[in-house]
Structure formats: structure tokens, C-alpha cells
XYZ file of N, CA, C and O in Angstrom:
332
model
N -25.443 57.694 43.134
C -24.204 57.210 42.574
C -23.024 57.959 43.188
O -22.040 57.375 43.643
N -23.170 59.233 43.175
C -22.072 60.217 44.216
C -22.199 59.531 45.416
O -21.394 58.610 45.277
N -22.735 59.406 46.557
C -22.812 58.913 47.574
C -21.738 57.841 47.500
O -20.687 57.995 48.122
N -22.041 56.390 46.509
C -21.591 55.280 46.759
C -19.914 55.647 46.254
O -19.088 54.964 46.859
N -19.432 56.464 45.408
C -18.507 56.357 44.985
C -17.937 57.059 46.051
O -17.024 56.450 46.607
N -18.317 58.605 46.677
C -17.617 59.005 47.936
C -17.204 57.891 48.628
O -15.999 57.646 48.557
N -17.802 57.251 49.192
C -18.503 55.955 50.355
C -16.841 54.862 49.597
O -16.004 54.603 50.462
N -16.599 54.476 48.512
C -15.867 53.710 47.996
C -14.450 54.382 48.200
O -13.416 53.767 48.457
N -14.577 55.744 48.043
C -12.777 56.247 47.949
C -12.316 56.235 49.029
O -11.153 55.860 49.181
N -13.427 56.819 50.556
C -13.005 56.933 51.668
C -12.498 55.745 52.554
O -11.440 55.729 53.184
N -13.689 54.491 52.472
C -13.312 52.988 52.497
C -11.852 52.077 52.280
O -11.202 51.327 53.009
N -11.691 52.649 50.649
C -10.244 52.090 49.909
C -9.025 52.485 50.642
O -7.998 51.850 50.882
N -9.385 53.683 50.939
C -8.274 54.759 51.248
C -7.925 54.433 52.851
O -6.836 54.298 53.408
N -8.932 54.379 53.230
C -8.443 53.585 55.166
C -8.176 52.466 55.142
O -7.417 52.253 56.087
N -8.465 51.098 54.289
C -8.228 50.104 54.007
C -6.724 49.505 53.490
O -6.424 49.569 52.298
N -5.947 49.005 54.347
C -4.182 48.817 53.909
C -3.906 47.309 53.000
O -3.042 47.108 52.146
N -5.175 46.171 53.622
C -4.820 45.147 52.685
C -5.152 45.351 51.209
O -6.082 46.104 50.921
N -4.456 44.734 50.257
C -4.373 45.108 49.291
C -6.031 44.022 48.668
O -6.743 44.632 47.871
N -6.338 43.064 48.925
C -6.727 41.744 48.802
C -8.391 42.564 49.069
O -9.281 42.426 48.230
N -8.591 43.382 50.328
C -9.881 43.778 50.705
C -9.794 44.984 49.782
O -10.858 45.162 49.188
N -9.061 45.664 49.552
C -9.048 46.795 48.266
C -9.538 46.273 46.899
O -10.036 47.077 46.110
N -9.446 45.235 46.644
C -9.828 44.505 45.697
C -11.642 44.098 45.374
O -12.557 43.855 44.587
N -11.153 44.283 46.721
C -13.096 43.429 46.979
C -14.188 44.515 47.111
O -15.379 44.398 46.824
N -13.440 45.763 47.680
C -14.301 47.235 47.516
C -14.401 47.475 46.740
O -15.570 47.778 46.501
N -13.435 47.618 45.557
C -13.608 47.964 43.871
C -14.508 47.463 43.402
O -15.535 48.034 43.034
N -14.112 45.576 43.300
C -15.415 45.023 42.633
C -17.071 45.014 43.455
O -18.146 45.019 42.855
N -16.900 45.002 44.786
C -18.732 45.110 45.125
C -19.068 46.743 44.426
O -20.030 46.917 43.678
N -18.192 47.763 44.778
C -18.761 48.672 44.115
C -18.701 49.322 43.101
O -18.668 50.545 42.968
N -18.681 48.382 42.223
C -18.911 47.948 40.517
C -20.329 47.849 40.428
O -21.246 48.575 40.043
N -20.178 46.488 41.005
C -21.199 45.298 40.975
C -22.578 45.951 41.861
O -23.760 45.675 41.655
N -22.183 46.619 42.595
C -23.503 47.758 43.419
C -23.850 48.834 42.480
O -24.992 48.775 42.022
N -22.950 50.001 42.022
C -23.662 50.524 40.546
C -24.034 50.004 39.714
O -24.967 50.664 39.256
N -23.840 48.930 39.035
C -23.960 48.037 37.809
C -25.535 47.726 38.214
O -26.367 48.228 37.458
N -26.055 46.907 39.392
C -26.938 46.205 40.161
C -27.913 47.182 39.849
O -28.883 46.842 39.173
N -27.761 48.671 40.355
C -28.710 49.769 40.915
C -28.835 50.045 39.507
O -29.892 49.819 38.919
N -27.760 50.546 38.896
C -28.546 51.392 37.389
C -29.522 49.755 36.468
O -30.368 50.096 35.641
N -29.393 48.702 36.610
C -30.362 47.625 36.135
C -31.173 47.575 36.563
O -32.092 47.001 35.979
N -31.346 48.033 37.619
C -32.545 47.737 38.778
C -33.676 48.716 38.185
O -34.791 48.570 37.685
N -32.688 49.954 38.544
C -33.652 51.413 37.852
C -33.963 51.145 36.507
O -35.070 51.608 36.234
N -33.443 50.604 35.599
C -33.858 50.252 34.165
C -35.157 49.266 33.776
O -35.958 49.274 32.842
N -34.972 48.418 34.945
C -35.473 47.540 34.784
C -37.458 47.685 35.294
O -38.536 47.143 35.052
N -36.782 48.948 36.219
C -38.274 49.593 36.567
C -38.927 50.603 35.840
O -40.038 51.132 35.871
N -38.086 50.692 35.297
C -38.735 52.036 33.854
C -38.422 53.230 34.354
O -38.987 54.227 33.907
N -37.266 53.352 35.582
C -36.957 54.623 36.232
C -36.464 55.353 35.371
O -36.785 56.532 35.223
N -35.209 54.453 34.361
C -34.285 55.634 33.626
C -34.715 54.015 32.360
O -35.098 52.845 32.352
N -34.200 55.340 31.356
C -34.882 54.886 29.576
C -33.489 54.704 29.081
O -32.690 55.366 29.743
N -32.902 53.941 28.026
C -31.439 54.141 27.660
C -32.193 53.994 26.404
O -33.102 53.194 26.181
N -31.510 55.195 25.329
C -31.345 54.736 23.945
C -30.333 54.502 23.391
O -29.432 55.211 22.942
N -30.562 53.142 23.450
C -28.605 52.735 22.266
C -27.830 52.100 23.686
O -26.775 51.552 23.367
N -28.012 52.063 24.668
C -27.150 52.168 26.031
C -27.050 50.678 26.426
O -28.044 50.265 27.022
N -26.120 49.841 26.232
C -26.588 48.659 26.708
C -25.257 48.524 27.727
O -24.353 49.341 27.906
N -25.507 46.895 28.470
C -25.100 46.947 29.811
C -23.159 47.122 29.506
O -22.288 47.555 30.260
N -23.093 46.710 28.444
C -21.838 46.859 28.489
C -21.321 48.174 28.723
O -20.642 48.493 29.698
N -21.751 49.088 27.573
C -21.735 50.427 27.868
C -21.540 51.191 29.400
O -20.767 52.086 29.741
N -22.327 50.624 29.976
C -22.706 51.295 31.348
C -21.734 50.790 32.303
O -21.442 51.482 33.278
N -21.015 49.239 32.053
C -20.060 48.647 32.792
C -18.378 49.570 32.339
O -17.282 49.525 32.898
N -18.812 50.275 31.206
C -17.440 51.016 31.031
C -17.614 52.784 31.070
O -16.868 53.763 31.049
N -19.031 52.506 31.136
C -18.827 54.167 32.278
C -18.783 54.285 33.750
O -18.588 55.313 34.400
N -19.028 52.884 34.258
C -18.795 53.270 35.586
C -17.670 52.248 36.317
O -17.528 52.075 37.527
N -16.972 51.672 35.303
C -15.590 51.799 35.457
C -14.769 52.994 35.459
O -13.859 53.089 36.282
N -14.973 53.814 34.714
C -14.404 55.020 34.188
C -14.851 56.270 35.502
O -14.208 57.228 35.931
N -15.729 55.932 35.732
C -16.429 56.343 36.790
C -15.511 56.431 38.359
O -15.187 57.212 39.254
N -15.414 55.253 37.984
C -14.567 54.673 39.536
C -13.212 55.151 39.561
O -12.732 55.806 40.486
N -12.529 54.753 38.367
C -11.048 55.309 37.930
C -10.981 56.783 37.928
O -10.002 57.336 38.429
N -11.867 57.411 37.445
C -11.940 59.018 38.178
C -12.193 59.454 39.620
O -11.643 60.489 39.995
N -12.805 58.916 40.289
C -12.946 58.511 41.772
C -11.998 58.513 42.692
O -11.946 59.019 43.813
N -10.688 57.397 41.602
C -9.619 56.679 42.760
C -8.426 57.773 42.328
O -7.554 57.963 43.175
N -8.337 58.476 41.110
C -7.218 59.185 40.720
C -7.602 60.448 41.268
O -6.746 61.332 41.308
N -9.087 60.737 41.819
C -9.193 61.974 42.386
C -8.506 61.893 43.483
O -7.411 62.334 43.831
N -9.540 61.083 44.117
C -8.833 60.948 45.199
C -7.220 60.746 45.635
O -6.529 61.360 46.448
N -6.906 59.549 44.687
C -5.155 60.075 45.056
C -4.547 61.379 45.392
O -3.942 61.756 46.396
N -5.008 62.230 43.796
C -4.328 63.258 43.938
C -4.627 64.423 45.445
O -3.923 65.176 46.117
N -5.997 64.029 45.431
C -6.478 65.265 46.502
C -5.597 64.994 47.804
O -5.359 65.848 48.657
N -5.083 63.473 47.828
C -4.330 63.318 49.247
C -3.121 63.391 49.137
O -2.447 63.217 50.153
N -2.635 63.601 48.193
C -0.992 63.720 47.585
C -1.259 65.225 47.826
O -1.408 65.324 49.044
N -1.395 66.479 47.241
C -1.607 67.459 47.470
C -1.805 67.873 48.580
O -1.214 68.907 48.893
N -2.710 67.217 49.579
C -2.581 67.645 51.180
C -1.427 66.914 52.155
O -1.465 67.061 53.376
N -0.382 66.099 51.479
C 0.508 65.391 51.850
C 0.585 64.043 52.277
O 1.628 63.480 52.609
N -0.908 63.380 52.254
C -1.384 62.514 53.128
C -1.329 62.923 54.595
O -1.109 62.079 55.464
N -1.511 64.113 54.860
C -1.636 64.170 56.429
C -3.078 64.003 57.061
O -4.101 64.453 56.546
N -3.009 63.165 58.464
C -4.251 62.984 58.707
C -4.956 63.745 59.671
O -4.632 63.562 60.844
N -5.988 64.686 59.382
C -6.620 65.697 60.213
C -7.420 65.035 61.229
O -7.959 63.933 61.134
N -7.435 65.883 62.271
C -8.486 65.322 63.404
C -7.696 65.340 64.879
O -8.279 64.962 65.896
């Protein structure tokens, strides 16, 4: 789940149309959402009480911590681009 959300901020963040920013958010929703059902669905991970809604608003919340990290971490380095 770290992986995909790294993988999502770095993506968004090089990405200028607003329209394909849109479409990264929701596949990688819809790619955590997919994977933690998948794993559920295999008896990988057990939820008690946890249903899909639940999980669609933690990893919203998920993501929104993700994108405000990231803001800030590039506001703080000025947006300058290393390399």
C-alpha cells in the first residue's frame, strides 16, 4: 500500500493536466480498494466490523494524507527541482 501511494504522489506531482490528475486519484483508489478485496476475499486479511465502505474512507483518507504530505514536503523545499 506504501509503494502504490508513493508511486501516486510522485505521478500526480509530474503530471500538469488537471483531467489526468483526476484519473490517477481515482485508479489509485480503485487499485487499493481492488487489492485490500482481493486480499479479503482470499482469507489474507480478516476484518471484524470492517466493511467496504469503511475501507473506501480509510483509504481516501489515506490518499488525502499522501497528497497534503506531499504538498507540503515540496512547498518547504520550494518546489525546486533536484538533479
Amino acid at each position: 500500500m506504501s509503494v502504490i501511494l508513493l508511486i501516486y504522489a510522485n505521478v500526480y506531482f509530474t503530471t500538469k493536466d488537471k483531467r489526468k490528475r483526476w484519473g490517477i486519484t481515482i485508479l489509485t483508489f480503485l487499485l487499493l480498494l481492488g487489492g485490500s478485496q482481493l486480499l479479503r476475499g482470499l482469507s489474507m486479511m480478516e476484518y471484524t466490523g470492517w466493511t467496504i465502505y469503511y475501507e473506501s474512507i480509510c483509504i481516501g483518507v489515506l490518499i488525502g494524507i499522501t497528497f497534503l504530505t506531499a504538498r507540503y514536503s515540496t512547498r518547504c523545499d520550494g518546489g525546486k527541482q533536484h538533479g
